[in-house]
CSV table of C-alpha atoms in Angstrom, one decimal:
chain,number,residue,atom,x,y,z
L,1,MET,CA,208.1,81.3,145.2
L,2,SER,CA,211.8,82.0,145.9
L,3,ALA,CA,214.8,80.5,144.2
L,4,LEU,CA,215.3,78.3,147.3
L,5,GLU,CA,211.9,76.5,146.9
L,6,LEU,CA,210.8,73.8,144.5
L,7,PRO,CA,207.3,74.1,142.9
L,8,VAL,CA,204.6,71.9,144.5
L,9,ALA,CA,204.1,70.1,141.2
L,10,ILE,CA,207.8,69.1,141.0
L,11,LEU,CA,207.7,67.8,144.6
L,12,GLU,CA,204.6,65.8,143.8
L,13,TRP,CA,206.3,64.3,140.7
L,14,ILE,CA,209.4,63.3,142.8
L,15,GLU,CA,207.1,61.6,145.4
L,16,LYS,CA,205.3,59.7,142.7
L,17,ALA,CA,208.6,58.7,141.0
L,18,ALA,CA,210.2,57.6,144.2
L,19,GLY,CA,207.2,56.1,145.8
L,20,PHE,CA,207.8,57.9,149.1
L,21,PRO,CA,207.2,61.4,150.5
L,22,VAL,CA,209.9,64.1,150.2
L,23,LEU,CA,211.4,64.8,153.5
L,24,LYS,CA,213.8,67.6,152.5
L,25,ALA,CA,214.8,69.4,149.3
L,26,GLU,CA,217.8,71.7,149.5
L,27,ARG,CA,219.2,73.6,146.5
L,28,ILE,CA,223.0,73.5,146.3
L,29,PRO,CA,225.5,76.0,144.9
L,30,GLY,CA,226.6,75.7,141.3
L,31,GLY,CA,224.6,73.8,138.7
L,32,GLY,CA,225.4,76.0,135.7
L,33,THR,CA,222.4,76.4,133.5
L,34,ARG,CA,220.3,74.0,135.6
L,35,GLN,CA,219.6,74.0,139.3
L,36,GLY,CA,220.9,71.1,141.5
L,37,TRP,CA,218.9,69.9,144.5
L,38,PHE,CA,219.7,67.3,147.2
L,39,VAL,CA,216.4,65.5,147.8
L,40,ASP,CA,215.7,63.2,150.7
L,41,VAL,CA,212.8,60.8,150.5
L,42,GLY,CA,211.2,58.6,153.1
L,43,ALA,CA,212.8,55.3,152.2
L,44,ASP,CA,215.4,53.5,150.2
L,45,THR,CA,214.9,53.9,146.4
L,46,CYS,CA,216.9,53.9,143.2
L,47,ASP,CA,219.9,52.1,144.6
L,48,GLY,CA,220.3,54.7,147.3
L,49,ALA,CA,219.4,55.3,151.0
L,50,GLY,CA,216.6,57.6,150.2
L,51,LYS,CA,219.0,60.3,149.0
L,52,LEU,CA,218.4,61.6,145.5
L,53,PHE,CA,219.7,64.4,143.3
L,54,LEU,CA,217.4,66.5,141.1
L,55,ARG,CA,218.6,68.4,138.0
L,56,TYR,CA,215.9,71.0,137.3
L,57,SER,CA,215.3,74.1,135.2
L,58,PRO,CA,212.2,76.3,135.9
L,59,GLU,CA,212.2,77.3,132.2
L,60,ARG,CA,212.5,75.1,129.2
L,61,LEU,CA,215.7,75.9,127.3
L,62,PRO,CA,215.2,77.0,123.7
L,63,ASP,CA,215.1,74.2,121.1
L,64,ARG,CA,218.0,75.9,119.2
L,65,GLY,CA,220.3,76.0,122.2
L,66,ALA,CA,223.6,74.2,122.6
L,67,PHE,CA,222.4,72.3,125.7
L,68,HIS,CA,220.6,69.0,125.3
L,69,ARG,CA,217.3,68.5,127.0
L,70,LEU,CA,217.6,66.7,130.3
L,71,ALA,CA,215.7,63.8,128.8
L,72,THR,CA,218.5,63.5,126.2
L,73,GLU,CA,221.2,63.8,128.9
L,74,ALA,CA,219.5,61.0,130.8
L,75,GLU,CA,219.4,58.9,127.6
L,76,VAL,CA,223.2,59.4,127.3
L,77,MET,CA,223.9,58.5,130.9
L,78,ARG,CA,221.8,55.3,130.7
L,79,ALA,CA,223.8,54.3,127.6
L,80,LEU,CA,227.1,55.1,129.3
L,81,ARG,CA,226.2,53.3,132.5
L,82,GLY,CA,225.4,50.3,130.4
L,83,ALA,CA,228.9,50.5,128.9
L,84,GLY,CA,230.5,50.5,132.3
L,85,ILE,CA,231.2,54.3,132.7
L,86,ALA,CA,230.8,55.7,136.2
L,87,VAL,CA,227.7,58.0,135.8
L,88,PRO,CA,224.7,58.4,138.1
L,89,ALA,CA,221.8,56.0,137.8
L,90,VAL,CA,218.7,57.7,136.2
L,91,CYS,CA,215.7,57.3,138.5
L,92,ALA,CA,213.1,59.3,136.6
L,93,VAL,CA,212.7,61.8,133.8
L,94,HIS,CA,209.8,64.3,133.9
L,95,PRO,CA,207.5,63.8,130.9
L,96,VAL,CA,207.0,67.6,130.3
L,97,GLU,CA,209.2,69.8,132.6
L,98,GLU,CA,213.0,70.1,132.5
L,99,ALA,CA,213.6,67.8,135.4
L,100,VAL,CA,215.5,64.5,135.9
L,101,LEU,CA,215.9,62.6,139.2
L,102,LEU,CA,219.2,60.8,139.7
L,103,GLU,CA,220.8,58.7,142.4
L,104,ARG,CA,222.9,60.9,144.7
L,105,VAL,CA,226.4,59.6,144.3
L,106,PRO,CA,228.8,60.2,147.2
L,107,GLY,CA,231.8,62.4,146.6
L,108,GLU,CA,233.1,65.9,146.4
L,109,THR,CA,233.1,68.2,143.4
L,110,TRP,CA,235.8,70.8,143.5
L,111,PHE,CA,239.3,69.4,142.8
L,112,TYR,CA,241.1,72.2,144.6
L,113,ARG,CA,239.8,71.1,147.9
L,114,ILE,CA,242.0,68.0,147.8
L,115,ARG,CA,244.9,69.0,150.1
L,116,ASP,CA,247.1,66.0,149.7
L,117,PRO,CA,249.2,66.2,146.4
L,118,ALA,CA,249.4,62.5,146.1
L,119,GLU,CA,245.6,62.1,146.4
L,120,GLN,CA,245.2,64.8,143.7
L,121,VAL,CA,247.3,62.8,141.3
L,122,ARG,CA,245.4,59.6,142.1
L,123,VAL,CA,242.0,61.3,141.5
L,124,ALA,CA,243.3,63.0,138.3
L,125,GLN,CA,244.7,59.7,137.0
L,126,ASP,CA,241.4,57.9,137.7
L,127,PHE,CA,239.5,60.6,135.7
L,128,ILE,CA,241.9,60.2,132.8
L,129,ARG,CA,241.2,56.5,132.9
L,130,SER,CA,237.5,57.3,132.7
L,131,LEU,CA,237.9,59.7,129.9
L,132,ALA,CA,240.1,57.3,127.9
L,133,LYS,CA,237.4,54.6,128.4
L,134,VAL,CA,234.7,56.8,127.0
L,135,HIS,CA,236.9,57.6,124.0
L,136,ARG,CA,237.6,53.9,123.4
L,137,LEU,CA,233.9,53.3,123.0
L,138,ASP,CA,232.5,53.0,119.5
L,139,PRO,CA,229.8,55.7,119.4
L,140,ALA,CA,227.9,53.7,116.8
L,141,ASP,CA,227.4,51.0,119.5
L,142,LEU,CA,225.8,53.5,122.0
L,143,ASN,CA,222.0,53.6,121.8
L,144,VAL,CA,221.4,57.3,121.8
L,145,PRO,CA,219.1,58.2,118.9
L,146,ALA,CA,218.8,61.8,120.1
L,147,LEU,CA,222.5,62.5,119.2
L,148,GLY,CA,221.9,61.5,115.6
L,149,PRO,CA,224.0,59.5,113.2
L,150,VAL,CA,227.8,59.2,113.6
L,151,ARG,CA,229.6,60.9,110.7
L,152,SER,CA,233.2,62.2,110.2
L,153,ALA,CA,234.8,64.6,112.6
L,154,ARG,CA,234.9,67.2,109.9
L,155,GLU,CA,231.1,66.9,109.2
L,156,HIS,CA,230.3,67.1,112.9
L,157,ALA,CA,232.5,70.2,113.3
L,158,LEU,CA,230.9,72.0,110.3
L,159,GLU,CA,227.4,71.1,111.6
L,160,ARG,CA,228.2,72.6,115.0
L,161,ILE,CA,229.7,75.7,113.5
L,162,ALA,CA,226.5,76.2,111.6
L,163,GLU,CA,224.6,75.8,114.9
L,164,ILE,CA,226.9,78.5,116.4
L,165,ARG,CA,226.0,80.9,113.6
L,166,ARG,CA,222.3,80.2,114.1
L,167,ARG,CA,222.4,80.7,117.9
L,168,GLY,CA,224.5,83.8,117.5
L,169,THR,CA,222.3,85.5,115.0
L,170,ALA,CA,219.5,87.7,116.3
L,171,PRO,CA,216.1,88.0,114.7
L,172,ASP,CA,217.2,91.3,113.0
L,173,GLY,CA,220.1,89.4,111.4
L,174,SER,CA,222.8,90.9,113.6
L,175,ILE,CA,225.5,88.8,115.1
L,176,ASP,CA,228.2,89.5,117.8
L,177,PRO,CA,231.3,90.5,115.8
L,178,LEU,CA,233.6,88.2,117.8
L,179,VAL,CA,231.2,85.3,117.2
L,180,ARG,CA,231.2,86.0,113.5
L,181,LEU,CA,235.0,86.3,113.3
L,182,SER,CA,235.5,83.1,115.3
L,183,ALA,CA,232.9,81.1,113.3
L,184,ASP,CA,234.6,82.3,110.1
L,185,TRP,CA,238.0,81.2,111.4
L,186,LEU,CA,236.7,77.9,112.7
L,187,GLU,CA,235.0,77.1,109.4
L,188,SER,CA,238.1,77.9,107.3
L,189,HIS,CA,240.5,75.9,109.6
L,190,VAL,CA,238.7,72.7,110.3
L,191,PRO,CA,241.4,70.2,111.1
L,192,ASP,CA,242.4,67.6,108.5
L,193,TYR,CA,241.6,64.7,110.7
L,194,ASP,CA,240.0,61.5,109.5
L,195,GLY,CA,240.6,59.3,112.5
L,196,PRO,CA,238.1,57.7,114.9
L,197,VAL,CA,235.1,59.7,116.1
L,198,VAL,CA,234.3,59.5,119.8
L,199,LEU,CA,231.6,60.6,122.2
L,200,VAL,CA,232.9,64.0,123.3
L,201,GLN,CA,231.5,65.0,126.7
L,202,GLY,CA,232.1,68.7,126.3
L,203,ASP,CA,232.9,70.8,129.4
L,204,THR,CA,234.7,67.7,130.8
L,205,GLY,CA,237.2,67.8,133.6
L,206,PRO,CA,237.5,69.0,137.3
L,207,GLY,CA,234.3,70.4,138.7
L,208,ASN,CA,232.2,68.0,136.5
L,209,PHE,CA,233.1,64.8,138.2
L,210,LEU,CA,232.7,63.5,141.8
L,211,TYR,CA,235.6,61.9,143.7
L,212,GLN,CA,236.1,60.1,147.0
L,213,ASP,CA,239.0,58.2,148.6
L,214,GLY,CA,241.3,58.8,145.6
L,215,ARG,CA,239.0,57.8,142.9
L,216,VAL,CA,236.2,59.2,140.6
L,217,THR,CA,232.8,58.1,141.8
L,218,ALA,CA,230.8,59.7,138.9
L,219,VAL,CA,231.3,61.8,135.8
L,220,LEU,CA,228.6,64.5,135.7
L,221,ASP,CA,227.1,67.0,133.2
L,222,TRP,CA,226.6,65.5,129.7
L,223,GLU,CA,224.4,68.4,128.4
L,224,LEU,CA,227.0,69.4,125.8
L,225,CYS,CA,228.0,66.0,124.6
L,226,HIS,CA,228.3,65.2,120.9
L,227,PHE,CA,230.2,63.1,118.4
L,228,GLY,CA,233.5,64.4,117.2
L,229,ASP,CA,237.3,64.6,117.4
L,230,PRO,CA,238.8,63.3,120.7
L,231,MET,CA,241.0,66.5,120.8
L,232,ASP,CA,237.7,68.4,121.3
L,233,ASP,CA,237.4,66.9,124.8
L,234,ILE,CA,241.1,67.6,125.5
L,235,ALA,CA,240.5,71.2,124.8
L,236,TRP,CA,237.6,71.2,127.2
L,237,LEU,CA,239.7,69.5,129.8
L,238,SER,CA,242.3,72.2,129.5
L,239,LEU,CA,239.6,74.8,129.9
L,240,ARG,CA,238.2,73.2,133.0
L,241,THR,CA,241.8,73.1,134.3
L,242,VAL,CA,241.9,76.9,134.2
L,243,GLN,CA,238.7,77.1,136.3
L,244,ASP,CA,239.9,74.6,138.9
L,245,THR,CA,243.2,72.8,139.2
L,246,PHE,CA,244.2,69.4,137.8
L,247,THR,CA,247.8,68.5,138.7
L,248,HIS,CA,250.3,68.7,135.8
L,249,LEU,CA,248.3,68.5,132.6
L,250,PRO,CA,251.2,67.2,130.3
L,251,ASP,CA,251.6,64.2,132.6
L,252,ARG,CA,247.9,63.5,132.5
L,253,LEU,CA,247.8,63.8,128.7
L,254,ALA,CA,250.7,61.4,128.3
L,255,GLU,CA,248.7,58.9,130.4
L,256,TYR,CA,245.6,59.6,128.2
L,257,GLU,CA,247.6,58.8,125.0
L,258,LYS,CA,248.6,55.4,126.3
L,259,LEU,CA,245.1,54.5,127.7
L,260,SER,CA,243.0,55.8,124.8
L,261,GLY,CA,245.2,55.2,121.8
L,262,HIS,CA,244.6,58.7,120.6
L,263,ALA,CA,247.8,60.8,120.2
L,264,ILE,CA,247.7,64.4,121.5
L,265,ASP,CA,247.7,66.8,118.6
L,266,VAL,CA,248.5,70.3,120.0
L,267,ASP,CA,247.3,72.2,116.9
L,268,ARG,CA,243.9,70.4,117.0
L,269,VAL,CA,243.6,71.1,120.7
L,270,ARG,CA,244.2,74.8,120.1
L,271,TYR,CA,241.6,74.8,117.4
L,272,TYR,CA,239.0,73.3,119.7
L,273,ARG,CA,239.9,75.7,122.4
L,274,VAL,CA,238.6,78.5,120.1
L,275,PHE,CA,235.6,76.2,119.4
L,276,ALA,CA,234.9,75.7,123.1
L,277,GLU,CA,234.9,79.4,123.9
L,278,THR,CA,232.8,80.3,120.9
L,279,THR,CA,230.3,77.6,122.0
L,280,MET,CA,230.3,79.1,125.6
L,281,ALA,CA,229.5,82.5,124.1
L,282,THR,CA,226.5,81.1,122.2
L,283,LEU,CA,225.0,78.6,124.6
L,284,THR,CA,221.5,79.9,124.0
L,285,PRO,CA,219.9,81.6,120.9
L,286,ASN,CA,220.4,85.3,120.5
L,287,GLU,CA,216.7,86.3,120.9
L,288,GLY,CA,217.4,90.0,121.6
L,289,ALA,CA,215.9,90.8,125.0
L,290,GLN,CA,217.4,89.0,128.0
L,291,THR,CA,215.0,87.1,130.3
L,292,GLN,CA,215.2,87.3,134.0
L,293,ALA,CA,213.6,85.8,137.1
L,294,PRO,CA,210.1,87.1,138.1
L,295,ALA,CA,210.2,90.5,139.9
L,296,ALA,CA,210.1,90.7,143.7
L,297,GLU,CA,207.1,92.0,145.6
L,298,ASP,CA,208.5,95.5,145.6
L,299,GLY,CA,208.9,95.5,141.8
L,300,SER,CA,212.7,95.1,141.7
L,301,PRO,CA,214.2,92.6,139.2
L,302,GLY,CA,214.2,89.0,140.4
L,303,VAL,CA,217.4,87.0,140.6
L,304,ASP,CA,217.7,83.2,140.5
L,305,LYS,CA,221.4,82.9,140.0
L,306,ASP,CA,224.7,84.1,141.6
L,307,VAL,CA,225.2,87.2,139.4
L,308,GLY,CA,228.6,87.9,140.8
L,309,ASN,CA,229.9,84.4,140.0
L,310,HIS,CA,228.3,84.6,136.5
L,311,MET,CA,230.0,87.9,135.9
L,312,LEU,CA,233.4,86.5,137.0
L,313,TYR,CA,233.2,83.5,134.7
L,314,ALA,CA,231.8,85.4,131.7
L,315,GLN,CA,234.8,87.6,131.9
L,316,LEU,CA,237.2,84.7,132.3
L,317,HIS,CA,235.8,82.9,129.3
L,318,ARG,CA,236.0,86.1,127.1
L,319,ARG,CA,239.6,86.6,128.1
L,320,LEU,CA,240.5,82.9,127.4
L,321,TRP,CA,238.6,83.2,124.1
L,322,LEU,CA,240.8,86.1,122.9
L,323,GLU,CA,243.9,84.4,124.2
L,324,ALA,CA,243.0,81.3,122.2
L,325,LEU,CA,242.5,83.4,119.1
L,326,ASN,CA,245.8,85.2,119.6
L,327,ALA,CA,247.5,81.8,119.7
L,328,VAL,CA,246.0,80.3,116.6
L,329,MET,CA,246.2,83.5,114.6
L,330,GLY,CA,249.8,84.1,115.6
L,331,LEU,CA,249.2,87.8,116.4
L,332,GLY,CA,251.6,88.0,119.4
L,333,LEU,CA,249.3,90.4,121.2
L,334,ARG,CA,250.4,91.8,124.6
L,335,LYS,CA,248.7,93.6,127.4
L,336,PRO,CA,247.6,97.2,126.4
L,337,ALA,CA,247.8,100.3,128.5
L,338,MET,CA,245.5,100.0,131.5
L,339,PRO,CA,243.1,102.6,132.9
L,340,GLU,CA,244.3,104.4,136.0
L,341,PRO,CA,242.0,105.8,138.7
L,342,VAL,CA,241.3,109.5,138.5
L,343,ASP,CA,239.6,111.8,141.1
L,344,PRO,CA,238.1,109.0,143.2
L,345,PRO,CA,234.6,110.1,144.4
L,346,ASP,CA,233.8,110.9,148.0
L,347,TRP,CA,231.8,107.7,148.4
L,348,GLN,CA,234.7,105.4,147.5
L,349,PRO,CA,235.3,104.3,151.2
L,350,LEU,CA,231.8,103.0,151.4
L,351,TYR,CA,232.8,100.1,149.1
L,352,GLY,CA,235.3,98.9,151.7
L,353,ASP,CA,232.6,99.3,154.4
L,354,VAL,CA,230.2,97.0,152.5
L,355,LEU,CA,232.9,94.4,151.9
L,356,ALA,CA,233.9,94.4,155.6
L,357,MET,CA,230.2,93.9,156.5
L,358,LEU,CA,230.0,91.0,154.0
L,359,ARG,CA,233.1,89.4,155.4
L,360,THR,CA,231.5,89.5,158.9
L,361,ILE,CA,228.1,88.2,157.7
L,362,THR,CA,229.1,85.4,155.3
L,363,PRO,CA,230.6,82.9,157.8
L,364,ARG,CA,227.4,83.2,159.9
L,365,ILE,CA,225.1,82.2,157.1
L,366,GLY,CA,224.0,78.6,157.5
L,367,ASP,CA,222.5,77.9,154.1
L,368,PRO,CA,225.3,76.9,151.6
L,369,LEU,CA,223.6,78.5,148.7
L,370,ALA,CA,223.0,81.8,150.5
L,371,ALA,CA,226.6,81.9,151.7
L,372,GLN,CA,227.9,81.3,148.2
L,373,TRP,CA,225.7,84.1,146.8
L,374,SER,CA,226.9,86.5,149.4
L,375,LYS,CA,230.4,85.9,148.1
L,376,GLY,CA,229.0,86.8,144.7
L,377,VAL,CA,227.7,90.1,146.1
L,378,ALA,CA,231.2,90.8,147.4
L,379,ARG,CA,232.6,90.2,143.9
L,380,LEU,CA,230.1,92.6,142.4
L,381,VAL,CA,231.0,95.3,145.0
L,382,ARG,CA,234.7,94.9,144.2
L,383,TYR,CA,234.0,95.3,140.5
L,384,LEU,CA,231.8,98.3,141.0
L,385,ARG,CA,234.6,99.9,143.1
L,386,GLU,CA,237.1,99.5,140.2
L,387,LEU,CA,234.5,100.6,137.6
L,388,ASP,CA,233.8,103.7,139.7
L,389,ALA,CA,237.5,104.6,139.9
L,390,CYS,CA,238.8,103.6,136.5
L,391,GLY,CA,235.8,102.9,134.2
L,392,ARG,CA,235.7,106.3,132.6
L,393,ALA,CA,239.5,106.2,131.9
L,394,GLY,CA,239.0,102.7,130.3
L,395,ASN,CA,236.2,104.1,128.1
L,396,GLU,CA,238.5,106.8,126.8
L,397,LEU,CA,241.2,104.3,126.0
L,398,GLU,CA,238.7,102.3,124.0
L,399,ARG,CA,237.4,105.4,122.2
L,400,SER,CA,241.0,106.1,121.2
L,401,ASP,CA,241.5,102.5,119.9
L,402,ILE,CA,238.3,102.9,117.8
L,403,ALA,CA,239.4,106.2,116.4
L,404,SER,CA,242.7,104.8,115.3
L,405,LEU,CA,240.9,102.3,113.2
L,406,LEU,CA,238.0,104.4,111.9
L,407,GLY,CA,239.9,107.7,111.5
L,408,SER,CA,237.6,109.7,113.8
L,409,VAL,CA,236.5,109.7,117.4
L,410,PRO,CA,233.1,108.2,117.9
L,411,VAL,CA,230.3,110.2,119.5
L,412,SER,CA,229.7,107.4,121.9
L,413,LEU,CA,231.1,104.0,122.7
L,414,PRO,CA,228.0,102.1,121.5
L,415,ALA,CA,228.1,104.0,118.2
L,416,GLY,CA,231.8,103.4,117.8
L,417,ARG,CA,231.6,99.7,118.6
L,418,ASP,CA,228.8,99.3,116.1
L,419,ALA,CA,230.6,101.3,113.4
L,420,LEU,CA,233.8,99.3,113.9
L,421,ALA,CA,231.9,95.9,113.8
L,422,ARG,CA,230.3,97.0,110.5
L,423,ALA,CA,233.6,98.1,109.1
L,424,ASN,CA,235.1,94.7,110.0
L,425,ALA,CA,232.2,92.8,108.4
L,426,ALA,CA,232.6,94.9,105.2
L,427,GLY,CA,236.3,94.2,105.1
L,428,ARG,CA,237.3,97.9,105.7
L,429,VAL,CA,239.0,96.9,108.9
L,430,GLY,CA,240.9,93.6,108.8
L,431,ASP,CA,240.4,90.7,111.2
L,432,ASP,CA,243.8,91.1,112.7
L,433,ASP,CA,243.2,94.7,113.6
L,434,PHE,CA,239.7,94.0,114.8
L,435,THR,CA,241.0,91.2,117.0
L,436,ARG,CA,243.7,93.5,118.4
L,437,TYR,CA,241.0,96.0,119.3
L,438,LEU,CA,238.9,93.3,121.0
L,439,TRP,CA,241.9,92.1,122.8
L,440,ASN,CA,242.6,95.5,124.3
L,441,ARG,CA,239.0,95.9,125.3
L,442,VAL,CA,238.8,92.5,127.0
L,443,MET,CA,242.1,92.9,128.7
L,444,ARG,CA,241.1,96.2,130.2
L,445,ASP,CA,237.8,94.8,131.4
L,446,ASP,CA,239.9,92.0,133.0
L,447,HIS,CA,242.0,94.6,134.7
L,448,LEU,CA,238.9,96.2,136.2
L,449,MET,CA,237.7,92.8,137.4
L,450,ARG,CA,241.1,91.7,138.9
L,451,HIS,CA,240.1,92.1,142.5
L,452,ALA,CA,236.7,90.5,142.0
L,453,SER,CA,238.3,87.6,140.1
L,454,GLY,CA,240.8,86.7,142.8
L,455,ALA,CA,243.1,83.8,141.8
L,456,LEU,CA,241.3,83.3,138.4
L,457,HIS,CA,242.7,86.7,137.2
L,458,SER,CA,246.2,85.2,136.8
L,459,ARG,CA,245.2,81.9,135.3
L,460,THR,CA,245.5,81.1,131.6
L,461,TRP,CA,245.5,78.1,129.3
L,462,PRO,CA,247.8,75.3,130.6
L,463,PRO,CA,250.6,73.8,128.5
L,464,LEU,CA,249.8,70.6,126.8
L,465,THR,CA,253.3,69.2,126.6
L,466,ASP,CA,256.5,69.7,128.6
L,467,PRO,CA,259.3,71.7,127.0
L,468,SER,CA,261.6,69.4,125.0
């Protein structure tokens, strides 16, 4: 079965839940950790005209992961819908599999596709009204037992930091050094905030709501929601603003303050930016070996996601993570020396040929998911071209950085990275120096991916206030 087909058992469950046969099931681009499917059934159902939306994951996510089960997310949406928040109606939750059937709400997803600036502002303002409304709710009044009891913002933060450590620690006790450094910093700098606790959506903002005719029709994706500091969501909003666009953020945040009653605290937002990116880096437990889709008939590795798109956003988040740490630690780090191409191989022109072929093919692909994935292939090719030209020079620059901290040139990059991480964990290399090394490494990786990243390469955290 391919990534563009639903299992028979899921189709049968949909038909039983809807009470009508499935006429069409089409996987759509995006969806993050879960697949998204437009499903048409044979008659009106669930407040719609036979048009439903399926959230589905072929594999159950680990119990220790950051994401809620879809059943929990459905529970949250039902509670929010009862409180008057614009979320999709839940039609059915699969009793065993990770699948939930929702009403298909009309609207577009990507904010940047709004061409009229005035309409952009109207939609953004409507989303701020929605976010403020959620943050005015008393979380104790929401009937969501799966989220646990409401405690102080500090207690919730410390609990989530402990979860980050658990997810980031492999069975052999090892942990990514940047995760360890960030978790240590987060734990020692929890904001001194004792104000109201709210339902934090997490990953909130453009791309995770639908809009139509100048208003928000539904807020989507509650899989990272939790109780906590309202500035946590503002940090997520600023992160989503990097990935898409969202008008002038300081204007929107001024509106949020008036509507929600929560004052914007820039320092707390910066704290939660580090929190958000550390969370993004540890969404699933570190179990060692990476899982992948079943192999194809010829034995080659299977793929059930847009690898090029995943690569692009993984690099973006790692860069934003280091930029957030640079800001809160006050290191004043700047771009390091970048690798330059040396002796390009004879086959370099082939990369351009492949890209030209993809530019010709992609507009002729009728399936939206296949067309999107073909763009991901182009991103991979652009990255491989730069890696082929400059990757070895980048490796030598990193070896030099490691040698300056350890006192000797490592025999290999993996050995050097491991030795440096151990030296940092033991206190022989300070956090500031180690962060500077990671900054240089990530910025060089970002340079190699600049053509694959396109417009995202030049984007960074937006300002939270206007200059006074």
